[in-house]
Structure formats: structure tokens, C-alpha cells
PDB file of C-alpha atoms in Angstrom:
ATOM      1  CA  MET A   1       0.000   0.000   0.000  1.00 36.00           C
ATOM      2  CA  MET A   2       1.383   3.375  -0.988  1.00 41.00           C
ATOM      3  CA  PHE A   3       1.199   6.119   1.632  1.00 40.00           C
ATOM      4  CA  THR A   4       0.219   9.519   0.264  1.00 48.00           C
ATOM      5  CA  MET A   5      -0.292  12.917   1.798  1.00 47.00           C
ATOM      6  CA  THR A   6      -4.000  12.662   0.993  1.00 51.00           C
ATOM      7  CA  SER A   7      -4.275   9.390   2.902  1.00 50.00           C
ATOM      8  CA  ALA A   8      -2.417  10.935   5.855  1.00 54.00           C
ATOM      9  CA  ILE A   9      -4.824  13.851   5.941  1.00 57.00           C
ATOM     10  CA  SER A  10      -8.043  11.926   5.350  1.00 55.00           C
ATOM     11  CA  SER A  11      -7.226   8.962   7.606  1.00 61.00           C
ATOM     12  CA  VAL A  12      -8.349  10.967  10.649  1.00 62.00           C
ATOM     13  CA  SER A  13     -11.530  13.004  10.734  1.00 71.00           C
ATOM     14  CA  PHE A  14     -11.051  16.652  11.566  1.00 68.00           C
ATOM     15  CA  GLU A  15     -12.934  16.210  14.850  1.00 74.00           C
ATOM     16  CA  ASP A  16     -10.531  13.465  15.956  1.00 77.00           C
ATOM     17  CA  ARG A  17      -7.276  15.190  15.013  1.00 80.00           C
ATOM     18  CA  PRO A  18      -5.506  15.881  18.319  1.00 85.00           C
ATOM     19  CA  VAL A  19      -4.327  19.406  19.062  1.00 84.00           C
ATOM     20  CA  GLU A  20      -0.888  17.930  19.783  1.00 86.00           C
ATOM     21  CA  THR A  21      -0.481  17.330  16.040  1.00 85.00           C
ATOM     22  CA  ILE A  22      -1.966  20.658  14.967  1.00 88.00           C
ATOM     23  CA  VAL A  23       0.227  22.936  17.084  1.00 89.00           C
ATOM     24  CA  PRO A  24       3.568  21.733  15.633  1.00 89.00           C
ATOM     25  CA  LEU A  25       2.111  21.995  12.137  1.00 89.00           C
ATOM     26  CA  ALA A  26       0.962  25.556  12.819  1.00 92.00           C
ATOM     27  CA  ASP A  27       4.443  26.364  14.148  1.00 93.00           C
ATOM     28  CA  LEU A  28       5.992  25.000  10.955  1.00 93.00           C
ATOM     29  CA  PHE A  29       3.726  27.157   8.796  1.00 94.00           C
ATOM     30  CA  ARG A  30       4.415  30.166  11.034  1.00 96.00           C
ATOM     31  CA  LEU A  31       8.149  29.736  10.464  1.00 95.00           C
ATOM     32  CA  LEU A  32       7.658  29.360   6.727  1.00 96.00           C
ATOM     33  CA  GLY A  33       5.363  32.397   6.722  1.00 96.00           C
ATOM     34  CA  ASP A  34       8.374  34.689   6.993  1.00 98.00           C
ATOM     35  CA  PRO A  35       9.463  35.557   3.420  1.00 97.00           C
ATOM     36  CA  THR A  36      13.165  35.633   4.330  1.00 98.00           C
ATOM     37  CA  ARG A  37      13.051  32.190   5.946  1.00 98.00           C
ATOM     38  CA  LEU A  38      11.043  30.813   3.038  1.00 97.00           C
ATOM     39  CA  ARG A  39      13.620  32.137   0.563  1.00 98.00           C
ATOM     40  CA  ILE A  40      16.389  30.496   2.615  1.00 98.00           C
ATOM     41  CA  VAL A  41      14.609  27.131   2.662  1.00 98.00           C
ATOM     42  CA  LEU A  42      13.905  27.307  -1.069  1.00 97.00           C
ATOM     43  CA  ALA A  43      17.606  27.991  -1.651  1.00 97.00           C
ATOM     44  CA  CYS A  44      18.380  24.702   0.116  1.00 96.00           C
ATOM     45  CA  VAL A  45      15.789  22.460  -1.534  1.00 95.00           C
ATOM     46  CA  ASP A  46      17.700  21.264  -4.583  1.00 91.00           C
ATOM     47  CA  GLU A  47      21.261  21.360  -3.283  1.00 94.00           C
ATOM     48  CA  ARG A  48      23.160  21.860  -0.093  1.00 96.00           C
ATOM     49  CA  ARG A  49      24.511  25.348   0.433  1.00 98.00           C
ATOM     50  CA  ALA A  50      26.849  27.116   2.833  1.00 98.00           C
ATOM     51  CA  VAL A  51      25.693  30.150   4.813  1.00 98.00           C
ATOM     52  CA  GLY A  52      27.890  32.454   2.733  1.00 98.00           C
ATOM     53  CA  ALA A  53      26.461  31.168  -0.544  1.00 98.00           C
ATOM     54  CA  ILE A  54      22.890  31.568   0.718  1.00 98.00           C
ATOM     55  CA  ALA A  55      23.616  35.072   2.004  1.00 98.00           C
ATOM     56  CA  GLU A  56      25.269  36.157  -1.237  1.00 98.00           C
ATOM     57  CA  GLY A  57      22.606  34.597  -3.444  1.00 98.00           C
ATOM     58  CA  LEU A  58      19.763  36.245  -1.531  1.00 98.00           C
ATOM     59  CA  GLY A  59      21.489  39.552  -0.800  1.00 98.00           C
ATOM     60  CA  LEU A  60      21.352  39.040   2.973  1.00 98.00           C
ATOM     61  CA  SER A  61      23.972  39.263   5.705  1.00 98.00           C
ATOM     62  CA  PRO A  62      25.548  35.963   6.802  1.00 98.00           C
ATOM     63  CA  SER A  63      24.532  36.674  10.420  1.00 98.00           C
ATOM     64  CA  LEU A  64      20.870  37.094   9.417  1.00 99.00           C
ATOM     65  CA  VAL A  65      20.974  33.870   7.389  1.00 99.00           C
ATOM     66  CA  SER A  66      22.605  32.029  10.320  1.00 98.00           C
ATOM     67  CA  HIS A  67      19.899  33.288  12.685  1.00 98.00           C
ATOM     68  CA  HIS A  68      17.116  32.027  10.420  1.00 98.00           C
ATOM     69  CA  LEU A  69      18.898  28.717   9.821  1.00 98.00           C
ATOM     70  CA  ARG A  70      19.066  28.116  13.595  1.00 98.00           C
ATOM     71  CA  LEU A  71      15.283  28.493  13.801  1.00 98.00           C
ATOM     72  CA  LEU A  72      14.737  26.305  10.739  1.00 98.00           C
ATOM     73  CA  ARG A  73      17.043  23.587  12.095  1.00 97.00           C
ATOM     74  CA  ALA A  74      15.259  23.599  15.453  1.00 96.00           C
ATOM     75  CA  ALA A  75      11.980  23.002  13.600  1.00 95.00           C
ATOM     76  CA  ARG A  76      13.562  20.211  11.481  1.00 95.00           C
ATOM     77  CA  ILE A  77      12.882  22.118   8.265  1.00 97.00           C
ATOM     78  CA  VAL A  78      16.551  22.141   7.256  1.00 98.00           C
ATOM     79  CA  ARG A  79      19.486  20.019   8.344  1.00 98.00           C
ATOM     80  CA  ALA A  80      23.188  20.734   8.469  1.00 98.00           C
ATOM     81  CA  GLU A  81      26.064  18.670   7.098  1.00 97.00           C
ATOM     82  CA  ARG A  82      29.601  19.487   8.150  1.00 96.00           C
ATOM     83  CA  GLN A  83      32.382  19.057   5.607  1.00 96.00           C
ATOM     84  CA  GLY A  84      35.691  20.055   7.137  1.00 95.00           C
ATOM     85  CA  LYS A  85      35.282  23.558   8.542  1.00 94.00           C
ATOM     86  CA  GLN A  86      32.302  24.353   6.336  1.00 95.00           C
ATOM     87  CA  VAL A  87      28.655  23.644   7.215  1.00 97.00           C
ATOM     88  CA  PHE A  88      26.175  23.062   4.414  1.00 98.00           C
ATOM     89  CA  TYR A  89      22.405  23.267   4.754  1.00 98.00           C
ATOM     90  CA  LEU A  90      19.678  21.446   2.861  1.00 97.00           C
ATOM     91  CA  ALA A  91      15.994  20.644   3.201  1.00 96.00           C
ATOM     92  CA  ALA A  92      15.576  18.240   6.099  1.00 95.00           C
ATOM     93  CA  ASP A  93      13.853  15.486   4.133  1.00 95.00           C
ATOM     94  CA  ARG A  94      11.623  14.619   1.202  1.00 95.00           C
ATOM     95  CA  HIS A  95       8.516  15.763   3.100  1.00 94.00           C
ATOM     96  CA  ILE A  96       9.760  19.344   3.250  1.00 95.00           C
ATOM     97  CA  SER A  97      10.854  19.277  -0.398  1.00 95.00           C
ATOM     98  CA  ALA A  98       7.556  17.766  -1.555  1.00 95.00           C
ATOM     99  CA  MET A  99       5.469  20.211   0.485  1.00 94.00           C
ATOM    100  CA  LEU A 100       7.323  23.210  -0.935  1.00 95.00           C
ATOM    101  CA  ALA A 101       7.149  21.846  -4.489  1.00 95.00           C
ATOM    102  CA  GLY A 102       3.396  21.320  -4.094  1.00 94.00           C
ATOM    103  CA  MET A 103       2.847  24.797  -2.681  1.00 94.00           C
ATOM    104  CA  LEU A 104       4.918  26.411  -5.462  1.00 94.00           C
ATOM    105  CA  GLU A 105       2.839  24.503  -8.005  1.00 94.00           C
ATOM    106  CA  HIS A 106      -0.332  25.625  -6.256  1.00 91.00           C
ATOM    107  CA  VAL A 107       0.520  29.341  -6.304  1.00 92.00           C
ATOM    108  CA  ALA A 108       1.502  29.090  -9.991  1.00 93.00           C
ATOM    109  CA  GLU A 109      -1.962  27.769 -10.967  1.00 88.00           C
ATOM    110  CA  PRO A 110      -4.426  30.285 -12.364  1.00 87.00           C
ATOM    111  CA  ALA A 111      -7.196  30.967  -9.861  1.00 81.00           C
ATOM    112  CA  GLY A 112     -10.319  28.918 -10.439  1.00 73.00           C
ATOM    113  CA  GLU A 113      -8.646  26.451 -12.778  1.00 63.00           C
ATOM    114  CA  PHE A 114      -9.439  23.483 -10.555  1.00 63.00           C
ATOM    115  CA  PRO A 115     -12.926  23.753  -9.055  1.00 61.00           C
ATOM    116  CA  LEU A 116     -13.612  21.831  -5.872  1.00 63.00           C
ATOM    117  CA  ASP A 117     -15.315  18.479  -6.272  1.00 57.00           C
ATOM    118  CA  PRO A 118     -18.764  18.902  -4.637  1.00 54.00           C
ATOM    119  CA  SER A 119     -19.049  15.201  -3.730  1.00 51.00           C
TER     120      SER A 119
END
């Protein structure tokens, strides 16, 4: 049996979904709601990047990027890999990458292109 996001969402009715699962999800979306943090995560989705490369690519200071990366690491949105003296950051796992890819696809769709199924 293949596990999909839809099955994960629909396997529990909204009345039965415990608050303990909703609060961390809301925290994740709150973190990603900051445009600077979202840009940093998107920079790390396809390849691992050092703080300096992220800062230069986004026109931000390395200290600001490091601050946001600490928050993103604590929330398990990105992970760090040390190589010698350098630390590289990338999306924490396929769930983060897939969620961001799906949301980017969603915002690129013309409004009203996919009407809701009334059934």
C-alpha cells in the first residue's frame, strides 16, 4: 500500500485530530510564513549550500541567514552537514521538499482552474 499525503490527511476526521499534532504543524507554517526564511529554505531544496552562498545569493547578511537557519534547524525544516570547517544546509527530508514543491505549483496555478469536487 502506498502512503500519500491525501491518505495521511483523510485517515483521521477533523474532529478526531488531536491538538498535539496541529500545534507543531501551525508552528511549521508560522516559520515558513516569513518571506526571508522561506527564501532560505527554497535555496536549500535542490542542493546543499553554505551560509555564505545563501547570504550572497539572496542579498542578505551571513549573520541574518545564520539566525534564520538556527530556527529552521530547530523546527527540522533544514538540516546541516559538516564538511571540514564548512557547514552546508539542505531541506531536512523529502517531506519538506515535496510540500514546498506542491505549494509552489499551487501558487503558480491560475485561480479557479481546478474547481472543488462537490461530492
